[in-house]
Coordinates of C-alpha atoms and ligand atoms in Angstrom, one line a residue:
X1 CA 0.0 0.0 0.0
X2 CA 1.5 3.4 -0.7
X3 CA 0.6 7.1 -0.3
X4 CA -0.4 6.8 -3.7
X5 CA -3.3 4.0 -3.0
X6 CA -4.6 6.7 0.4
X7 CA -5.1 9.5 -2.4
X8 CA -7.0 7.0 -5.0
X9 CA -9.8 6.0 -2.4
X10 CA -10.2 9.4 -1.1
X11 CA -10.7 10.4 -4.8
X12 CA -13.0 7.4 -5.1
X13 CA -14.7 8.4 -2.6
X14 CA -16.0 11.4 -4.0
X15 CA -16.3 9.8 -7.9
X16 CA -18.2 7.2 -6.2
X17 CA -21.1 9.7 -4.5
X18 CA -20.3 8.1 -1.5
X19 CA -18.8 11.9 0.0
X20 CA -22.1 13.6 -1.4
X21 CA -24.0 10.9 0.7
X22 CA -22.1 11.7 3.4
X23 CA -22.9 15.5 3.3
X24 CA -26.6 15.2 2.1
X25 CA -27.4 13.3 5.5
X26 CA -25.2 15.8 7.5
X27 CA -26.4 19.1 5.9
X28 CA -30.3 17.9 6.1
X29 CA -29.6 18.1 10.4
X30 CA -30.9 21.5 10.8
X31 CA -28.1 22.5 13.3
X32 CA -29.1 25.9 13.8
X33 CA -27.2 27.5 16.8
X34 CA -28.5 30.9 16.5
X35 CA -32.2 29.5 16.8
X36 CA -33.5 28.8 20.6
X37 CA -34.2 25.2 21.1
X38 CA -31.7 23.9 18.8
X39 CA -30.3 21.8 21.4
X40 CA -31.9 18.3 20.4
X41 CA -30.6 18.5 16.7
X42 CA -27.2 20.1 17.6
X43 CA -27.2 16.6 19.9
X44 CA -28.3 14.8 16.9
X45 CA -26.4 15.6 14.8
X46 CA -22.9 14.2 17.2
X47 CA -25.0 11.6 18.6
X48 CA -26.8 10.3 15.7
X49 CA -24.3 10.9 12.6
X50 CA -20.9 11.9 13.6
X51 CA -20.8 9.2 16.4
X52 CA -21.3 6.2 14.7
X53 CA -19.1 6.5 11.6
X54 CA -16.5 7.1 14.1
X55 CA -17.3 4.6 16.4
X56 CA -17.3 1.9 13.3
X57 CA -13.5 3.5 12.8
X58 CA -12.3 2.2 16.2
X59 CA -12.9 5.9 17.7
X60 CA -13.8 5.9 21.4
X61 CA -16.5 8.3 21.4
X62 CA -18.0 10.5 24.2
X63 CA -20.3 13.7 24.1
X64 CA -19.8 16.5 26.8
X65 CA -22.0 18.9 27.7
X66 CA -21.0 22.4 27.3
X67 CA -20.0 24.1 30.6
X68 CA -21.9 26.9 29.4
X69 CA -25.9 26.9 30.9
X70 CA -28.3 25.8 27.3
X71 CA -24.9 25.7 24.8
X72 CA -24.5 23.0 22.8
X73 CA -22.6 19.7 23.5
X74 CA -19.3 18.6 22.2
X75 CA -18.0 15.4 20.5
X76 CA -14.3 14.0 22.4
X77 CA -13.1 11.1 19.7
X78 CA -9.9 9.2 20.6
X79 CA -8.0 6.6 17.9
X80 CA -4.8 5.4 20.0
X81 CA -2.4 3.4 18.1
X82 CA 0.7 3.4 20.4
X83 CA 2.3 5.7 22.7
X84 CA 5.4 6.6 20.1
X85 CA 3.3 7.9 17.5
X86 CA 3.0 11.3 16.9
X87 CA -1.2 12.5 17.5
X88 CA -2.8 14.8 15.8
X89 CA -6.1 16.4 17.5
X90 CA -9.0 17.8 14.7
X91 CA -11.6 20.0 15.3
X92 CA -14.8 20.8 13.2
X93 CA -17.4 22.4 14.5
X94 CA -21.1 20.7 13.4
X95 CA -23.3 23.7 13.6
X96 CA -24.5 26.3 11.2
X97 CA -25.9 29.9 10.7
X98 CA -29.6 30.1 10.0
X99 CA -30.6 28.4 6.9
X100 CA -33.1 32.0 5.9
X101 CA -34.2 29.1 3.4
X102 CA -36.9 31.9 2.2
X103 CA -33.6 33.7 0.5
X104 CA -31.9 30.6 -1.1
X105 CA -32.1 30.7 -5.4
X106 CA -34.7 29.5 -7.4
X107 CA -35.0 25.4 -6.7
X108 CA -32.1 25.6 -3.8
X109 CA -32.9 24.5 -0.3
X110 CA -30.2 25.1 2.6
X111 CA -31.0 21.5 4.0
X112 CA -30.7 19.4 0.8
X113 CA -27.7 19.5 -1.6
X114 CA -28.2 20.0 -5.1
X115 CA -25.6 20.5 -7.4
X116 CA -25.1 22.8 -10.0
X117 CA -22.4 23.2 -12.7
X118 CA -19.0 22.7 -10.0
X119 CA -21.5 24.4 -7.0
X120 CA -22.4 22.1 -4.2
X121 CA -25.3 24.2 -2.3
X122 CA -26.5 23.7 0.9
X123 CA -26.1 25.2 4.1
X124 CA -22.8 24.2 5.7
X125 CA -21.3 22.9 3.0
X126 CA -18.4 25.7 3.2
X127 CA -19.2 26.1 7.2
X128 CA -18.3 23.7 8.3
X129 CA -19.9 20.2 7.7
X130 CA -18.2 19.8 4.3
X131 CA -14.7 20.7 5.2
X132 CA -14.7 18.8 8.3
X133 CA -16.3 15.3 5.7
X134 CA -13.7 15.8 3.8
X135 CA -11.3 15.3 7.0
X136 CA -13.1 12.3 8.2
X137 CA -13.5 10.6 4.7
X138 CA -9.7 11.4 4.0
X139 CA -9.1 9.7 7.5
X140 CA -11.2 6.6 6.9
X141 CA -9.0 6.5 3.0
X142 CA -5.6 6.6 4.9
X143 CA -7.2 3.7 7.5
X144 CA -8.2 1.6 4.3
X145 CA -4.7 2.0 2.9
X146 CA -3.1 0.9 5.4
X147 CA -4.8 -2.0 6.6
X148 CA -6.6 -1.1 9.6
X149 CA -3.8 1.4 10.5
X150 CA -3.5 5.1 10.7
X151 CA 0.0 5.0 12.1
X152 CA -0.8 7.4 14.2
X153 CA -3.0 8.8 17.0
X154 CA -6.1 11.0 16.5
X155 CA -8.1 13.1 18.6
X156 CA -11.4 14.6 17.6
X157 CA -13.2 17.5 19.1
X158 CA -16.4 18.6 17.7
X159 CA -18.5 21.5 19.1
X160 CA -21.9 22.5 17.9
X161 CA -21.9 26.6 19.0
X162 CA -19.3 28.0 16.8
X163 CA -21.4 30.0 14.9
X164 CA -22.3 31.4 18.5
X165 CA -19.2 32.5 19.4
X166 CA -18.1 28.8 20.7
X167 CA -19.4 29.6 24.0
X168 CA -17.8 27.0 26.7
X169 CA -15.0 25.6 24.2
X170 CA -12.3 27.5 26.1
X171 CA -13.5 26.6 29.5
X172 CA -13.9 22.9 28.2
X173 CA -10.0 23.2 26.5
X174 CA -9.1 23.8 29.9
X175 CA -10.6 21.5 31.6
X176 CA -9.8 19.1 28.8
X177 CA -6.4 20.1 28.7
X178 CA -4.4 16.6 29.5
X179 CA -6.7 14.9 27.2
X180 CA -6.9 17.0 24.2
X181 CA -2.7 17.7 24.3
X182 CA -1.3 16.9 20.9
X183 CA 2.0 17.2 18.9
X184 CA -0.3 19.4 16.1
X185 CA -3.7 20.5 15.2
X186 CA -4.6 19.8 11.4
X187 CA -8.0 21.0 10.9
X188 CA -9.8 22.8 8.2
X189 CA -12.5 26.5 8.2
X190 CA -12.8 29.1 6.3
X191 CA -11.2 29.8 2.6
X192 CA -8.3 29.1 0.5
X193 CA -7.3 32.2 -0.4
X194 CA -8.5 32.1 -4.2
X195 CA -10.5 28.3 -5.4
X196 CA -7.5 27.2 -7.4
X197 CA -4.5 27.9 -4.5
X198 CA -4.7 25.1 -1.8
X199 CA -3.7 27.3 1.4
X200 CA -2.1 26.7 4.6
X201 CA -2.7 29.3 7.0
X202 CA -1.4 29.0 10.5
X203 CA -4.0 31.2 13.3
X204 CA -6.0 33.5 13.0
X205 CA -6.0 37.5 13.5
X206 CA -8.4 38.5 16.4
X207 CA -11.5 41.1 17.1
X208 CA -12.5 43.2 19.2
X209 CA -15.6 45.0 18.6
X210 CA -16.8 48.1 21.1
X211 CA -19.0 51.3 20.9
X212 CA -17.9 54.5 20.8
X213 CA -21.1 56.8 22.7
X214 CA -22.0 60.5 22.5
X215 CA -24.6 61.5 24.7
X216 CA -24.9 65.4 25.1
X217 CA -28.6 65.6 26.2
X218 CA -31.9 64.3 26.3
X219 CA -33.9 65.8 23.0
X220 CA -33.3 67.6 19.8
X221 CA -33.2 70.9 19.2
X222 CA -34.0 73.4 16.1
X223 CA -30.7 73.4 14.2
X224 CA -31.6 77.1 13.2
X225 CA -32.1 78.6 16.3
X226 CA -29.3 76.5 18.0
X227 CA -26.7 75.5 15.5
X228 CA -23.6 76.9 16.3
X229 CA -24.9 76.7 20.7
X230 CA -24.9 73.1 21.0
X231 CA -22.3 70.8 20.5
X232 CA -23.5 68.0 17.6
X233 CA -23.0 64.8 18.7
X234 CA -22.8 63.4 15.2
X235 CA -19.7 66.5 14.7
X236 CA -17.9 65.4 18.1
X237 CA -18.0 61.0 17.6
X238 CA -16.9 61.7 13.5
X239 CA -14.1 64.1 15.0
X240 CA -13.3 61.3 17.5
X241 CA -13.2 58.5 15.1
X242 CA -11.0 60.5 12.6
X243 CA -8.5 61.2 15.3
X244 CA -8.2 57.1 15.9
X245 CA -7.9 56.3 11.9
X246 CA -7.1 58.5 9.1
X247 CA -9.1 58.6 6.0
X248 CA -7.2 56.2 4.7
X249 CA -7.2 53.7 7.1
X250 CA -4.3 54.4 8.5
X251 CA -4.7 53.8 12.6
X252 CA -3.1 56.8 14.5
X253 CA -3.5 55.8 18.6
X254 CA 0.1 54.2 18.8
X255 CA -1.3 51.2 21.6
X256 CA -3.6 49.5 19.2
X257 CA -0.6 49.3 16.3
X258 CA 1.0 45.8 15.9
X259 CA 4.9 45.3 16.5
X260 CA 6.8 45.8 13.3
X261 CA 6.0 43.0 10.7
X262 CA 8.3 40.0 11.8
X263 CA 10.6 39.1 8.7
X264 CA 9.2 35.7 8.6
X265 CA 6.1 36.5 8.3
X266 CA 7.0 39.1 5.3
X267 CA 9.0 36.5 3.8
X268 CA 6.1 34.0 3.7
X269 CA 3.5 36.7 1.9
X270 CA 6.1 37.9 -0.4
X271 CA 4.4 35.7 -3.3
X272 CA 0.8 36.6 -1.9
X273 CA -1.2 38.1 -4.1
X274 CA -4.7 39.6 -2.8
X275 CA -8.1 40.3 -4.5
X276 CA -8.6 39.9 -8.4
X277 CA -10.8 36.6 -8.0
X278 CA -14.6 36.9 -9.8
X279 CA -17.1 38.7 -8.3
X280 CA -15.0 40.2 -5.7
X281 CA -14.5 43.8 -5.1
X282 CA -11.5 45.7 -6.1
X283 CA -8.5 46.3 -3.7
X284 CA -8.2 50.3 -3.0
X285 CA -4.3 50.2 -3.6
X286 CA -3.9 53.9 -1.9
X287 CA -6.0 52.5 1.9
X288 CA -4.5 51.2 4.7
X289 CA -1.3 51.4 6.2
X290 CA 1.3 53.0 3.9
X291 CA 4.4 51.3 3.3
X292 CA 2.8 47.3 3.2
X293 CA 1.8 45.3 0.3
X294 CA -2.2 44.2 0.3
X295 CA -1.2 41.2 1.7
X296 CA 0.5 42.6 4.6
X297 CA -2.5 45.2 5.2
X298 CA -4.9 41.9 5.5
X299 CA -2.9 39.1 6.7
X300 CA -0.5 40.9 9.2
X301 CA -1.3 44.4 10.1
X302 CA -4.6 45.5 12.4
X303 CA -7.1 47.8 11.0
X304 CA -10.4 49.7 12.6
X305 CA -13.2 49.6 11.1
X306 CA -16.7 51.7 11.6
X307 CA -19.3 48.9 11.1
X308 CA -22.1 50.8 12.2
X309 CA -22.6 54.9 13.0
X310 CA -25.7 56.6 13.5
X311 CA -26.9 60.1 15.0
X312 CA -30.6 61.5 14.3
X313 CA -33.0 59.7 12.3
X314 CA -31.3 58.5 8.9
X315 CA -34.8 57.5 7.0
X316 CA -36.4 60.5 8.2
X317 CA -33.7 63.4 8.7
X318 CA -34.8 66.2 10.2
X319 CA -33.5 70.2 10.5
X320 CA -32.1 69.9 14.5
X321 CA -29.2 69.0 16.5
X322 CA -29.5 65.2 17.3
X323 CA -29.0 64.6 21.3
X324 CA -26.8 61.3 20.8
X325 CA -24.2 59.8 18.2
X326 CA -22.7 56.3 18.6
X327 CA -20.6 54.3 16.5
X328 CA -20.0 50.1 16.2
X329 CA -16.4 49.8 15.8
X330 CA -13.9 47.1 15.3
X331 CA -10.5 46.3 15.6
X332 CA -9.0 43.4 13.6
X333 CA -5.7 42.4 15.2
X334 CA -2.2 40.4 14.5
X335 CA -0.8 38.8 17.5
X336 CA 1.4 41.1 19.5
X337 CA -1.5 43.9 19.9
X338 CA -2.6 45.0 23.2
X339 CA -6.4 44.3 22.5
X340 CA -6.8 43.0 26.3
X341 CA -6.2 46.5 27.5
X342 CA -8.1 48.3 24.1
X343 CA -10.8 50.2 26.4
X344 CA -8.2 52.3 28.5
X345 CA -5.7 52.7 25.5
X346 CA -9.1 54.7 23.7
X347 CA -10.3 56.0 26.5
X348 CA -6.5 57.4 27.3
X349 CA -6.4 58.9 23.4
X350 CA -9.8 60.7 23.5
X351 CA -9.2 62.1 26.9
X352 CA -5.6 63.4 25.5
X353 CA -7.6 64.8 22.1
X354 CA -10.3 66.6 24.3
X355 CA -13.0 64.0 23.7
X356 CA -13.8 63.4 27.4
X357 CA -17.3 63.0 26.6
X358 CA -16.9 60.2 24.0
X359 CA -18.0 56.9 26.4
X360 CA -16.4 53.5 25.0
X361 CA -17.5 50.1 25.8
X362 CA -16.0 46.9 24.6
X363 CA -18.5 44.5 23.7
X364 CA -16.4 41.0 23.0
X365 CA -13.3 40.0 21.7
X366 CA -11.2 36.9 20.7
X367 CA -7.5 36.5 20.8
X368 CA -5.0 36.4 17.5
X369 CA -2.8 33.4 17.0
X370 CA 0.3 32.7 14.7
X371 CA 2.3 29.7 14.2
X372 CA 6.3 30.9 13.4
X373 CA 6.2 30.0 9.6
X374 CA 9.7 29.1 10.3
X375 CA 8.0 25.7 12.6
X376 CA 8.7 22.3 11.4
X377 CA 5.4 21.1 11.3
X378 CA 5.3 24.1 8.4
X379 CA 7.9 23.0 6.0
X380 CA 6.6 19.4 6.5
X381 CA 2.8 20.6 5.6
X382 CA 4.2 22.3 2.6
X383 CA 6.1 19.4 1.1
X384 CA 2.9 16.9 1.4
X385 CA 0.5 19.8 0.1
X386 CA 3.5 20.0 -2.7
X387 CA 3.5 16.6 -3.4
X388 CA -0.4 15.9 -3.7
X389 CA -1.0 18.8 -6.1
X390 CA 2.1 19.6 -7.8
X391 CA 2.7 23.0 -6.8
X392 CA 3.7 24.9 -3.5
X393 CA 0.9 25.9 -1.2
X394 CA -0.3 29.4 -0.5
X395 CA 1.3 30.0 2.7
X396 CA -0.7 32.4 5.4
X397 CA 0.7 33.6 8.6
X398 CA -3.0 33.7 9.6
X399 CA -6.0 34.4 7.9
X400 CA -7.4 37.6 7.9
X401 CA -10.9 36.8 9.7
X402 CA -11.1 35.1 13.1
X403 CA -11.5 31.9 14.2
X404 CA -11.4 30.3 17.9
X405 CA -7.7 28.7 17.5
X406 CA -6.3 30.3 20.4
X407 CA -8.1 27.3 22.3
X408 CA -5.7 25.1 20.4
X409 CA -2.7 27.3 20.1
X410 CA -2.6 29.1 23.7
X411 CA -5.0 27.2 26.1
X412 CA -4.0 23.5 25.0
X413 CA -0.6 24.6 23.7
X414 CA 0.6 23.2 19.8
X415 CA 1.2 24.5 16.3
X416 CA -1.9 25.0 14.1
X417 CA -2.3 23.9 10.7
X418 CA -5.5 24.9 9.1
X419 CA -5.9 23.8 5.9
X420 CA -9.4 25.5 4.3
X421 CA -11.8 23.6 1.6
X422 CA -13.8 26.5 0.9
X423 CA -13.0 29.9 -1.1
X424 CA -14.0 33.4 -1.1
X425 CA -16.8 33.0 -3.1
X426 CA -18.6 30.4 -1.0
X427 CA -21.6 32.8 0.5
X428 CA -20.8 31.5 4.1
X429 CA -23.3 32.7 5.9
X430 CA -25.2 33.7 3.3
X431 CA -28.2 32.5 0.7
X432 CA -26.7 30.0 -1.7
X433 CA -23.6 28.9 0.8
X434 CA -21.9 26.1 -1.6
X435 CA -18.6 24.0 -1.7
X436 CA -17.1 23.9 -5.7
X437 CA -17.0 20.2 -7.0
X438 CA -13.1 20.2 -7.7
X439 CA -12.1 22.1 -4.5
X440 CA -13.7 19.2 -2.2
X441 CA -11.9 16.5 -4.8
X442 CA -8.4 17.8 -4.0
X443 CA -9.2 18.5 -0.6
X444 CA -10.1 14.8 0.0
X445 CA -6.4 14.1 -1.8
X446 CA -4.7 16.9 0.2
X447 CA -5.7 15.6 3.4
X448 CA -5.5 12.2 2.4
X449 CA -1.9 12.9 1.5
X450 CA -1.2 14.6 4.6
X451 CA -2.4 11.8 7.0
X452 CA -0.7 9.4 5.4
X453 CA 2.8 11.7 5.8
X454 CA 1.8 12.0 9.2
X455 CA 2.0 8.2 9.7
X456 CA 4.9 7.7 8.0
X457 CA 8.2 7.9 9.1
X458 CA 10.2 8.8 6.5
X459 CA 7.8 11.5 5.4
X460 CA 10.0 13.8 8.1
X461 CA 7.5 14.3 10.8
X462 CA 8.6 16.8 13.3
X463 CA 9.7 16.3 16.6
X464 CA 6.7 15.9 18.8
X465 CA 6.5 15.5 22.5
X466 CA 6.1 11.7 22.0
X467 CA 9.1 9.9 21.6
X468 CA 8.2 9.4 18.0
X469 CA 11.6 10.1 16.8
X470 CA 13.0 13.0 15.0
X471 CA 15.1 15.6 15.1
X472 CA 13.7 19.1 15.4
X473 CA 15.0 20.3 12.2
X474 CA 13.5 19.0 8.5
X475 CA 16.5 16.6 6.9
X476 CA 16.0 14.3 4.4
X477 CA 13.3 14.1 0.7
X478 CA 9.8 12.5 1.0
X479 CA 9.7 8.9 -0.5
X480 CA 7.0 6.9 -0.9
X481 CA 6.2 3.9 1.8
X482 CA 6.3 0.6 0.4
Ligands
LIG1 ZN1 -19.4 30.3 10.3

């Protein structure tokens, strides 16, 4: 059996219909976090699906409930094969956004699957129930190849309120913390960063998201007889904002700037090219900070953003002084910012700008996490994505958007590989969410090619807290296992 043999039944797999199966019983469990009451399907859907594939695998299953009072459960899934194997631990998370079925095209449905041209529809295709299929069927193809045999230990953890915020997946890391610890995380959200460049990325940036308040008094008044008496709310919060970020994005309170760009990290988006893929917008090349490439702007730089401002009555404006402005902002952040400590760092500007009575709350926000690019467990990701598809992977510092990997890469404690089946153009979260066709074949073959590196000696696995060989530095060419 060779590496070869892993990649041909994961690709059966999907030529067979037997991954479309897969999805259309998964995606019909309408796991919808968001809704009260979801509880019994967002059970379901670990006890009733999830479960007994794995279980059938050799998997020693278990559901937990979530710390957190009427959150959804988790899934804990153990393979052990022997103590001097490297283990991987895999998340995915089984929940979904509302299906707003009412919105979907013409003939779509979020619960059913339908394909259309290369589109696979159906609400969490993209998020997250198709990319975490394709990481169980590549598992089971790697098991098959090998006779019975991974080659080396897997841990599973499956929550079911991601699209919640993952409320109690922190808390349960903790408490899990012994049992979840693993030499790496492989696991796979959010996008490649265009449909035809399999992508690596390695955390995530984090958000913070707060309100920015103007309250000068309790009603309107006449903006004739009192313009140019009263302070305008509207005036002082745009004033406020402007003094935190330039108009072109460029963020001017020193505290919530990231450290200098570490050279790795530049090196690694040198060949990273933003933007240009259909239907997206256009890349405004003079915004953001000045000096970085698009890339660096997204992928390793913070930014604030005004989701949301509002003074008066916008549908129905009126001629007087509004009493109250407020703004939704948001900070996206690399690791190395000082988000923790983001409402005194503001608060400490605007007092020093004369904006005393500009209030700011932070609402909630979620850490940033970055693998070194320069980590073993990198190189050796690169070389089997290399090797499956015949061309280097896209290599991300982080993504741009958020996800909860510092449970994984702080609270537990190991590198993080992420390793996305979707693209940009999925609608994740959205009418019309869909997978493409070829994206889900090669990411059945990537992942397929990965495990099977990951249980094979030879294929350079990094030094790992088991004894599990190796030396901490990448020697030696890939060659196939006979
Ligand atoms: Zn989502």
């Amino acid at each position: 059996m060779t590496r070869d043999t892993a990649i041909q039944l994961a690709t059966h797999c999907y030529e067979s219909g037997a991954f479309l199966d897969d999805l259309q019983r998964r995606v019909a469990v309408r796991t919808e976090s968001q809704e009260a009451g979801s509880y019994a399907l967002l059970r379901a859907y670990l006890d009733e699906e999830l479960m007994p594939t794995l279980a059938a695998w050799g998997f020693a299953c278990r559901i937990v409930e979530n710390p957190v009072d009427g959150a959804g459960p988790f899934l804990v899934a153990h393979r052990h094969e022997g103590d001097d194997l490297p283990t991987v631990l895999s998340y995915g998370h089984g929940d979904v956004v509302r299906g707003y079925d009412a919105q979907w095209s013409e003939g779509l449905s979020p619960w059913r699957v339908a394909l259309r041209g290369e589109r696979w529809y159906g609400r969490g295709t993209a998020d997250n129930k198709g990319q975490h299929s394709i990481n169980l069927a590549a598992l089971k193809a790697v098991l098959d190849a090998r006779g019975g045999r991974l080659g080396f230990n897997v841990k599973l953890l499956f929550e079911t309120g991601e699209e919640r915020g993952s409320p109690g997946l922190a808390a349960l890391c903790a408490q899990l913390r012994d049992e979840l610890a693993a030499d790496v995380l492989i696991a796979s959200d959010g996008p490649r960063l265009a449909a035809g460049r399999p992508t690596i990325f390695l955390g995530s940036r984090g958000s913070i998201n707060f309100r920015l308040d103007v309250k000068l008094r309790d009603g309107a008044h006449h903006s004739g007889n009192w313009g140019g008496l009263l302070r305008n709310p509207g005036v002082v919060l745009a004033n406020a904002i402007a003094s935190m970020v330039d108009a072109n994005g460029r963020i001017a309170i020193d505290g919530l700037r990231p450290p200098p760009v570490p050279d790795a990290v530049r090196r690694a988006l040198a060949e990273v090219v933003v933007g240009g893929n259909p239907d997206e917008p256009a890349v405004d090349a003079d915004y953001g900070e000045p000096g970085l490439t698009p890339a660096e702007r997204v992928f390793a730089w913070n930014t604030i953003e005004v989701l949301a401002f509002r003074t008066g009555n916008p549908e129905k404006p009126v001629n007087a002084i509004p009493p109250h402005a407020f703004a939704h902002m948001q900070l996206r952040f690399v690791v190395g910012t000082d988000w923790q400590n983001l409402q005194q760092i503001v608060r400490r500007h605007l007092d020093a700008q004369g904006y005393t009575m500009v209030e700011v709350e932070v609402e909630r926000g979620m850490s940033a996490t970055r693998v070194d690019p320069d980590n073993p467990w990198v190189e050796w990701a690169r070389r089997s994505l290399a090797q499956t598809t015949g061309a280097q992977p896209v290599l991300l510092p982080n993504l741009g958007g958020t996800l909860p990997n510092d449970v994984f890469a702080d609270v537990i404690g190991m590198p993080t590989l992420w390793v996305p089946h979707s693209y940009p153009g999925c609608s994740q979260h959205a009418p019309d969410e869909h997978m493409l066709g070829p994206v889900i074949r090669e990411g059945l073959q990537i992942m397929a090619g990965l495990f099977w590196d990951l249980g094979t000696r030879e294929a350079g696995v990094p030094g790992s807290n088991s004894a599990f060989h190796l030396p901490r530095k990448f020697t030696g060419g890939l060659r196939h296992e006979q």
